[in-house]
Amino acid sequence: MSARTRSEERRAEIVRAALEVIAERGYRGASLAAVAERVGLTQQGLLHHFPTKEALLVAVLEERDQWDAVPDTQWRVDLLTSLVDYNAMRPGIIQTFSALLGESVTEGHPAREYFTERYTGVRRTMARALRAQYGDRLPNGLTPERTAPLLVAVMDGLQYQWLLDPESVDMAAAFRDFLRLLGEPVH
Amino acid sequence: MSARTRSEERRAEIVRAALEVIAERGYRGASLAAVAERVGLTQQGLLHHFPTKEALLVAVLEERDQWDAVPDTQWRVDLLTSLVDYNAMRPGIIQTFSALLGESVTEGHPAREYFTERYTGVRRTMARALRAQYGDRLPNGLTPERTAPLLVAVMDGLQYQWLLDPESVDMAAAFRDFLRLLGEPVH
């Protein structure tokens, strides 16, 4: 293996370890020290690959985006209900996403670019999927481009309410209610 | 003045100063040192009133809730469009709210209780207002109790997209689109 490939392998191994630590101990428990220990590196060795906790967490979220990705041509709005159901079963990564999203809106935060670009891409993908399914207008009269930011907003906003109070907020049922507002036939 | 009243006055003065610093310098610029300087206290003196930055920020958000409050009997859904328009003019406090909400979903965060209780209260107030306006069902068929979490989620979620990319996301227009989905006549 070339040095470059070895370094990429190592990075991938660290990201997987971080995901495990997040799932077991949550966002706060996912310290660089805990991740370093799991992959048998010193903290100094880990910092060589990821200079900050934020950089490592962004890498984890980028990796999740890869795993969650559906080819643009295959994308359908009703797949989102499956995604929200699935998210309700993995609070660790959703907590990490939500905490980092919160921090990212502050000045000069290292995750700001990731989230800004992610949202631009997600809004575009959703608008395309809505257009393929409904044409220029949804049953409720909105255009796909005006519906996309609302879809994203509801998913993110419900995650906060659910993470804070999982007994009171049924994230999956609430998201289905929203899709019904859009005119989707939902089961 | 009694000692208790003097202490309360001092706290109120600190909270107002924190709001000013947030408006001028944003969430990250609002250090305890900057707030202490503005009210002529040492940082040690400030810590006597607020032991952490998070405790001070929660006090700022609680104070904002007081100022934004509308009596339950006066509450109407279309007032939310005014609130969202207003929020779009005060990014500093919205950034503080959003950043702290993000952090609050992590284990043992000092703002967790504030946000959990706030959302329980806001969902209840919104459900009551929707019920007073529409009865048991909104024009779209949802109950008030199932609509309330969606209203909150859209407001919060749009704030993140807008804070990250204010040029691309028109928070006020997007929120009006959502109210139209609910069947509200919106201008």
GROMACS .gro file of C-alpha atoms in nm:
model
  374
    1MET     CA    1   0.000   0.000   0.000
    2SER     CA    2   0.117   0.353  -0.068
    3ALA     CA    3   0.157   0.591   0.222
    4ARG     CA    4  -0.150   0.777   0.102
    5THR     CA    5  -0.366   0.465   0.101
    6ARG     CA    6  -0.243   0.361   0.445
    7SER     CA    7  -0.332   0.704   0.579
    8GLU     CA    8  -0.681   0.679   0.424
    9GLU     CA    9  -0.731   0.333   0.572
   10ARG     CA   10  -0.629   0.464   0.910
   11ARG     CA   11  -0.867   0.758   0.882
   12ALA     CA   12  -1.153   0.525   0.789
   13GLU     CA   13  -1.073   0.304   1.087
   14ILE     CA   14  -1.077   0.605   1.320
   15VAL     CA   15  -1.411   0.724   1.181
   16ARG     CA   16  -1.566   0.381   1.236
   17ALA     CA   17  -1.430   0.374   1.592
   18ALA     CA   18  -1.572   0.721   1.656
   19LEU     CA   19  -1.914   0.606   1.536
   20GLU     CA   20  -1.899   0.312   1.779
   21VAL     CA   21  -1.799   0.534   2.070
   22ILE     CA   22  -2.078   0.780   1.986
   23ALA     CA   23  -2.333   0.498   1.976
   24GLU     CA   24  -2.217   0.368   2.315
   25ARG     CA   25  -2.145   0.688   2.506
   26GLY     CA   26  -2.316   0.971   2.320
   27TYR     CA   27  -2.175   1.298   2.192
   28ARG     CA   28  -2.006   1.407   2.515
   29GLY     CA   29  -1.857   1.067   2.582
   30ALA     CA   30  -1.699   1.060   2.237
   31SER     CA   31  -1.372   1.222   2.339
   32LEU     CA   32  -1.062   1.206   2.123
   33ALA     CA   33  -0.901   1.007   2.406
   34ALA     CA   34  -1.175   0.741   2.397
   35VAL     CA   35  -1.153   0.710   2.018
   36ALA     CA   36  -0.771   0.696   2.025
   37GLU     CA   37  -0.782   0.418   2.283
   38ARG     CA   38  -1.021   0.212   2.071
   39VAL     CA   39  -0.793   0.219   1.765
   40GLY     CA   40  -0.474   0.173   1.967
   41LEU     CA   41  -0.333   0.518   1.899
   42THR     CA   42  -0.203   0.780   2.138
   43GLN     CA   43  -0.408   1.099   2.146
   44GLN     CA   44  -0.113   1.266   1.972
   45GLY     CA   45  -0.127   1.001   1.700
   46LEU     CA   46  -0.499   1.061   1.652
   47LEU     CA   47  -0.445   1.438   1.625
   48HIS     CA   48  -0.219   1.368   1.329
   49HIS     CA   49  -0.528   1.245   1.137
   50PHE     CA   50  -0.792   1.472   1.291
   51PRO     CA   51  -0.668   1.794   1.451
   52THR     CA   52  -0.987   1.856   1.654
   53LYS     CA   53  -1.290   1.670   1.786
   54GLU     CA   54  -1.504   1.879   1.547
   55ALA     CA   55  -1.299   1.767   1.246
   56LEU     CA   56  -1.346   1.403   1.347
   57LEU     CA   57  -1.720   1.447   1.400
   58VAL     CA   58  -1.761   1.616   1.060
   59ALA     CA   59  -1.581   1.315   0.906
   60VAL     CA   60  -1.828   1.084   1.087
   61LEU     CA   61  -2.125   1.281   0.952
   62GLU     CA   62  -1.979   1.283   0.599
   63GLU     CA   63  -1.938   0.907   0.621
   64ARG     CA   64  -2.298   0.871   0.736
   65ASP     CA   65  -2.410   1.083   0.440
   66GLN     CA   66  -2.233   0.833   0.213
   67TRP     CA   67  -2.408   0.536   0.373
   68ASP     CA   68  -2.748   0.704   0.372
   69ALA     CA   69  -2.714   0.825   0.014
   70VAL     CA   70  -2.970   0.715  -0.243
   71PRO     CA   71  -2.886   0.772  -0.612
   72ASP     CA   72  -3.054   1.092  -0.729
   73THR     CA   73  -3.255   0.901  -0.989
   74GLN     CA   74  -3.390   0.662  -0.723
   75TRP     CA   75  -3.487   0.925  -0.474
   76ARG     CA   76  -3.853   0.946  -0.367
   77VAL     CA   77  -4.017   1.154  -0.097
   78ASP     CA   78  -4.170   0.854   0.080
   79LEU     CA   79  -3.818   0.717   0.140
   80LEU     CA   80  -3.787   0.994   0.397
   81THR     CA   81  -4.035   0.818   0.627
   82SER     CA   82  -3.802   0.516   0.628
   83LEU     CA   83  -3.509   0.744   0.703
   84VAL     CA   84  -3.688   0.909   0.995
   85ASP     CA   85  -3.796   0.567   1.132
   86TYR     CA   86  -3.436   0.456   1.108
   87ASN     CA   87  -3.304   0.774   1.272
   88ALA     CA   88  -3.535   0.714   1.569
   89MET     CA   89  -3.336   0.394   1.632
   90ARG     CA   90  -2.991   0.557   1.632
   91PRO     CA   91  -3.001   0.844   1.882
   92GLY     CA   92  -2.620   0.866   1.915
   93ILE     CA   93  -2.554   0.978   1.561
   94ILE     CA   94  -2.865   1.201   1.554
   95GLN     CA   95  -2.753   1.364   1.877
   96THR     CA   96  -2.408   1.423   1.725
   97PHE     CA   97  -2.561   1.571   1.411
   98SER     CA   98  -2.795   1.798   1.611
   99ALA     CA   99  -2.530   1.917   1.857
  100LEU     CA  100  -2.280   1.992   1.583
  101LEU     CA  101  -2.544   2.166   1.369
  102GLY     CA  102  -2.620   2.389   1.667
  103GLU     CA  103  -2.257   2.481   1.720
  104SER     CA  104  -2.199   2.532   1.348
  105VAL     CA  105  -2.409   2.849   1.331
  106THR     CA  106  -2.155   3.032   1.550
  107GLU     CA  107  -1.873   3.245   1.408
  108GLY     CA  108  -1.592   3.058   1.241
  109HIS     CA  109  -1.701   2.711   1.354
  110PRO     CA  110  -1.515   2.430   1.175
  111ALA     CA  111  -1.841   2.247   1.086
  112ARG     CA  112  -2.008   2.553   0.931
  113GLU     CA  113  -1.894   2.480   0.575
  114TYR     CA  114  -1.999   2.115   0.599
  115PHE     CA  115  -2.354   2.202   0.708
  116THR     CA  116  -2.395   2.493   0.466
  117GLU     CA  117  -2.292   2.279   0.170
  118ARG     CA  118  -2.490   1.981   0.293
  119TYR     CA  119  -2.810   2.184   0.314
  120THR     CA  120  -2.758   2.336  -0.030
  121GLY     CA  121  -2.720   1.983  -0.169
  122VAL     CA  122  -3.007   1.830   0.028
  123ARG     CA  123  -3.249   2.107  -0.071
  124ARG     CA  124  -3.153   2.060  -0.437
  125THR     CA  125  -3.190   1.681  -0.423
  126MET     CA  126  -3.529   1.705  -0.253
  127ALA     CA  127  -3.655   1.967  -0.497
  128ARG     CA  128  -3.551   1.747  -0.792
  129ALA     CA  129  -3.726   1.444  -0.643
  130LEU     CA  130  -4.043   1.643  -0.576
  131ARG     CA  131  -4.037   1.779  -0.930
  132ALA     CA  132  -3.995   1.430  -1.079
  133GLN     CA  133  -4.291   1.309  -0.874
  134TYR     CA  134  -4.530   1.605  -0.894
  135GLY     CA  135  -4.416   1.839  -1.171
  136ASP     CA  136  -4.424   2.215  -1.113
  137ARG     CA  137  -4.669   2.212  -0.822
  138LEU     CA  138  -4.740   1.980  -0.532
  139PRO     CA  139  -5.107   1.895  -0.453
  140ASN     CA  140  -5.100   2.175  -0.196
  141GLY     CA  141  -4.992   2.434  -0.455
  142LEU     CA  142  -4.630   2.489  -0.346
  143THR     CA  143  -4.343   2.454  -0.591
  144PRO     CA  144  -4.082   2.181  -0.529
  145GLU     CA  145  -3.818   2.447  -0.459
  146ARG     CA  146  -4.033   2.607  -0.187
  147THR     CA  147  -4.126   2.274  -0.034
  148ALA     CA  148  -3.771   2.140   0.001
  149PRO     CA  149  -3.653   2.374   0.282
  150LEU     CA  150  -3.970   2.296   0.479
  151LEU     CA  151  -3.906   1.921   0.452
  152VAL     CA  152  -3.552   1.967   0.582
  153ALA     CA  153  -3.666   2.204   0.858
  154VAL     CA  154  -3.932   1.966   0.989
  155MET     CA  155  -3.689   1.673   1.001
  156ASP     CA  156  -3.424   1.875   1.189
  157GLY     CA  157  -3.669   2.049   1.420
  158LEU     CA  158  -3.844   1.726   1.520
  159GLN     CA  159  -3.506   1.571   1.603
  160TYR     CA  160  -3.443   1.838   1.868
  161GLN     CA  161  -3.785   1.792   2.029
  162TRP     CA  162  -3.744   1.413   2.021
  163LEU     CA  163  -3.389   1.411   2.162
  164LEU     CA  164  -3.498   1.636   2.450
  165ASP     CA  165  -3.817   1.447   2.531
  166PRO     CA  166  -3.845   1.108   2.356
  167GLU     CA  167  -4.141   1.005   2.573
  168SER     CA  168  -4.353   1.299   2.456
  169VAL     CA  169  -4.251   1.336   2.092
  170ASP     CA  170  -4.315   1.061   1.835
  171MET     CA  171  -4.079   1.183   1.565
  172ALA     CA  172  -4.182   0.925   1.305
  173ALA     CA  173  -4.557   0.985   1.347
  174ALA     CA  174  -4.510   1.364   1.339
  175PHE     CA  175  -4.309   1.342   1.019
  176ARG     CA  176  -4.583   1.132   0.855
  177ASP     CA  177  -4.832   1.404   0.955
  178PHE     CA  178  -4.616   1.657   0.773
  179LEU     CA  179  -4.601   1.446   0.457
  180ARG     CA  180  -4.981   1.425   0.462
  181LEU     CA  181  -4.988   1.806   0.467
  182LEU     CA  182  -4.783   1.796   0.148
  183GLY     CA  183  -5.047   1.572  -0.010
  184GLU     CA  184  -4.841   1.250   0.003
  185PRO     CA  185  -5.037   0.930   0.051
  186VAL     CA  186  -4.873   0.801   0.371
  187HIS     CA  187  -4.910   0.465   0.544
  188MET     CA  188  -3.344   4.786   4.899
  189SER     CA  189  -3.309   4.446   5.057
  190ALA     CA  190  -3.007   4.233   4.972
  191ARG     CA  191  -3.231   4.002   4.774
  192THR     CA  192  -3.369   4.285   4.560
  193ARG     CA  193  -3.021   4.428   4.500
  194SER     CA  194  -2.905   4.088   4.383
  195GLU     CA  195  -3.202   4.057   4.148
  196GLU     CA  196  -3.137   4.404   4.007
  197ARG     CA  197  -2.778   4.311   3.947
  198ARG     CA  198  -2.876   3.989   3.772
  199ALA     CA  199  -3.118   4.178   3.546
  200GLU     CA  200  -2.846   4.428   3.460
  201ILE     CA  201  -2.607   4.146   3.370
  202VAL     CA  202  -2.869   3.977   3.150
  203ARG     CA  203  -2.932   4.303   2.962
  204ALA     CA  204  -2.558   4.352   2.914
  205ALA     CA  205  -2.525   3.996   2.785
  206LEU     CA  206  -2.801   4.060   2.532
  207GLU     CA  207  -2.616   4.371   2.409
  208VAL     CA  208  -2.287   4.184   2.376
  209ILE     CA  209  -2.460   3.900   2.188
  210ALA     CA  210  -2.620   4.148   1.947
  211GLU     CA  211  -2.284   4.314   1.882
  212ARG     CA  212  -2.045   4.020   1.879
  213GLY     CA  213  -2.253   3.706   1.837
  214TYR     CA  214  -2.260   3.389   2.044
  215ARG     CA  215  -1.887   3.326   2.050
  216GLY     CA  216  -1.800   3.687   2.124
  217ALA     CA  217  -2.031   3.687   2.426
  218SER     CA  218  -1.770   3.574   2.677
  219LEU     CA  219  -1.822   3.611   3.050
  220ALA     CA  220  -1.523   3.848   3.045
  221ALA     CA  221  -1.689   4.077   2.788
  222VAL     CA  222  -2.016   4.083   2.983
  223ALA     CA  223  -1.837   4.145   3.313
  224GLU     CA  224  -1.648   4.439   3.164
  225ARG     CA  225  -1.970   4.596   3.037
  226VAL     CA  226  -2.133   4.594   3.382
  227GLY     CA  227  -1.815   4.695   3.565
  228LEU     CA  228  -1.765   4.366   3.747
  229THR     CA  229  -1.465   4.141   3.767
  230GLN     CA  230  -1.515   3.800   3.608
  231GLN     CA  231  -1.512   3.657   3.961
  232GLY     CA  232  -1.789   3.898   4.056
  233LEU     CA  233  -1.996   3.790   3.757
  234LEU     CA  234  -1.948   3.422   3.845
  235HIS     CA  235  -2.114   3.495   4.179
  236HIS     CA  236  -2.438   3.566   3.987
  237PHE     CA  237  -2.397   3.319   3.698
  238PRO     CA  238  -2.161   3.026   3.756
  239THR     CA  239  -2.121   2.942   3.384
  240LYS     CA  240  -2.167   3.100   3.042
  241GLU     CA  241  -2.449   2.850   2.981
  242ALA     CA  242  -2.635   2.963   3.294
  243LEU     CA  243  -2.611   3.325   3.179
  244LEU     CA  244  -2.733   3.239   2.828
  245VAL     CA  245  -3.028   3.044   2.965
  246ALA     CA  246  -3.117   3.352   3.171
  247VAL     CA  247  -3.100   3.564   2.853
  248LEU     CA  248  -3.332   3.322   2.669
  249GLU     CA  249  -3.574   3.313   2.964
  250GLU     CA  250  -3.581   3.692   2.963
  251ARG     CA  251  -3.650   3.693   2.587
  252ASP     CA  252  -3.937   3.447   2.645
  253GLN     CA  253  -4.084   3.700   2.889
  254TRP     CA  254  -4.062   3.985   2.637
  255ASP     CA  255  -4.198   3.776   2.351
  256ALA     CA  256  -4.483   3.636   2.559
  257VAL     CA  257  -4.841   3.693   2.448
  258PRO     CA  258  -5.120   3.619   2.699
  259ASP     CA  259  -5.261   3.272   2.630
  260THR     CA  260  -5.604   3.417   2.560
  261GLN     CA  261  -5.463   3.656   2.299
  262TRP     CA  262  -5.256   3.404   2.116
  263ARG     CA  263  -5.326   3.345   1.744
  264VAL     CA  264  -5.136   3.138   1.490
  265ASP     CA  265  -5.091   3.429   1.249
  266LEU     CA  266  -4.892   3.612   1.520
  267LEU     CA  267  -4.617   3.360   1.448
  268THR     CA  268  -4.552   3.521   1.109
  269SER     CA  269  -4.481   3.849   1.290
  270LEU     CA  270  -4.251   3.665   1.530
  271VAL     CA  271  -4.058   3.500   1.246
  272ASP     CA  272  -4.029   3.836   1.062
  273TYR     CA  273  -3.897   3.987   1.382
  274ASN     CA  274  -3.654   3.702   1.445
  275ALA     CA  275  -3.506   3.756   1.097
  276MET     CA  276  -3.400   4.102   1.219
  277ARG     CA  277  -3.220   3.981   1.533
  278PRO     CA  278  -2.970   3.715   1.428
  279GLY     CA  279  -2.762   3.744   1.749
  280ILE     CA  280  -3.029   3.614   1.983
  281ILE     CA  281  -3.151   3.355   1.730
  282GLN     CA  282  -2.795   3.231   1.690
  283THR     CA  283  -2.765   3.204   2.069
  284PHE     CA  284  -3.093   3.015   2.093
  285SER     CA  285  -2.997   2.777   1.811
  286ALA     CA  286  -2.644   2.710   1.935
  287LEU     CA  287  -2.761   2.645   2.290
  288LEU     CA  288  -3.050   2.425   2.171
  289GLY     CA  289  -2.794   2.217   1.981
  290GLU     CA  290  -2.570   2.174   2.282
  291SER     CA  291  -2.864   2.103   2.512
  292VAL     CA  292  -2.936   1.762   2.358
  293THR     CA  293  -2.605   1.628   2.492
  294GLU     CA  294  -2.574   1.440   2.822
  295GLY     CA  295  -2.618   1.649   3.136
  296HIS     CA  296  -2.607   1.987   2.961
  297PRO     CA  297  -2.715   2.274   3.190
  298ALA     CA  298  -2.965   2.409   2.930
  299ARG     CA  299  -3.141   2.077   2.877
  300GLU     CA  300  -3.409   2.135   3.140
  301TYR     CA  301  -3.483   2.485   3.008
  302PHE     CA  302  -3.539   2.364   2.652
  303THR     CA  303  -3.735   2.053   2.751
  304GLU     CA  304  -3.974   2.257   2.965
  305ARG     CA  305  -3.992   2.536   2.709
  306TYR     CA  306  -4.097   2.298   2.433
  307THR     CA  307  -4.357   2.128   2.653
  308GLY     CA  308  -4.504   2.471   2.725
  309VAL     CA  309  -4.483   2.602   2.368
  310ARG     CA  310  -4.646   2.292   2.221
  311ARG     CA  311  -4.929   2.322   2.475
  312THR     CA  312  -4.982   2.694   2.410
  313MET     CA  313  -4.986   2.642   2.033
  314ALA     CA  314  -5.226   2.348   2.056
  315ARG     CA  315  -5.463   2.557   2.270
  316ALA     CA  316  -5.451   2.847   2.024
  317LEU     CA  317  -5.513   2.617   1.728
  318ARG     CA  318  -5.804   2.456   1.911
  319ALA     CA  319  -5.959   2.795   1.993
  320GLN     CA  320  -5.929   2.895   1.627
  321TYR     CA  321  -6.021   2.571   1.448
  322GLY     CA  322  -6.181   2.333   1.697
  323ASP     CA  323  -6.092   1.964   1.689
  324ARG     CA  324  -5.949   1.959   1.336
  325LEU     CA  325  -5.755   2.201   1.121
  326PRO     CA  326  -5.863   2.246   0.755
  327ASN     CA  327  -5.598   1.987   0.662
  328GLY     CA  328  -5.746   1.725   0.895
  329LEU     CA  329  -5.477   1.722   1.167
  330THR     CA  330  -5.565   1.775   1.532
  331PRO     CA  331  -5.424   2.081   1.713
  332GLU     CA  332  -5.209   1.855   1.931
  333ARG     CA  333  -5.048   1.691   1.628
  334THR     CA  334  -4.996   2.021   1.447
  335ALA     CA  335  -4.820   2.199   1.733
  336PRO     CA  336  -4.490   2.001   1.721
  337LEU     CA  337  -4.472   2.055   1.344
  338LEU     CA  338  -4.513   2.432   1.387
  339VAL     CA  339  -4.229   2.440   1.640
  340ALA     CA  340  -4.010   2.212   1.428
  341VAL     CA  341  -4.047   2.425   1.115
  342MET     CA  342  -3.959   2.745   1.300
  343ASP     CA  343  -3.648   2.592   1.460
  344GLY     CA  344  -3.535   2.407   1.150
  345LEU     CA  345  -3.568   2.712   0.925
  346GLN     CA  346  -3.359   2.912   1.172
  347TYR     CA  347  -3.064   2.675   1.121
  348GLN     CA  348  -3.085   2.691   0.743
  349TRP     CA  349  -3.118   3.070   0.754
  350LEU     CA  350  -2.832   3.125   1.000
  351LEU     CA  351  -2.601   2.911   0.784
  352ASP     CA  352  -2.701   3.065   0.452
  353PRO     CA  353  -2.908   3.383   0.485
  354GLU     CA  354  -2.868   3.466   0.114
  355SER     CA  355  -3.030   3.141   0.003
  356VAL     CA  356  -3.300   3.090   0.268
  357ASP     CA  357  -3.589   3.334   0.312
  358MET     CA  358  -3.703   3.222   0.656
  359ALA     CA  359  -4.011   3.447   0.669
  360ALA     CA  360  -4.138   3.344   0.323
  361ALA     CA  361  -4.077   2.975   0.397
  362PHE     CA  362  -4.270   2.997   0.723
  363ARG     CA  363  -4.565   3.158   0.542
  364ASP     CA  364  -4.560   2.867   0.297
  365PHE     CA  365  -4.590   2.630   0.591
  366LEU     CA  366  -4.886   2.818   0.738
  367ARG     CA  367  -5.058   2.793   0.400
  368LEU     CA  368  -5.012   2.416   0.419
  369LEU     CA  369  -5.200   2.428   0.750
  370GLY     CA  370  -5.486   2.608   0.577
  371GLU     CA  371  -5.417   2.950   0.729
  372PRO     CA  372  -5.503   3.250   0.509
  373VAL     CA  373  -5.162   3.419   0.493
  374HIS     CA  374  -5.069   3.762   0.355
   0.00000   0.00000   0.00000
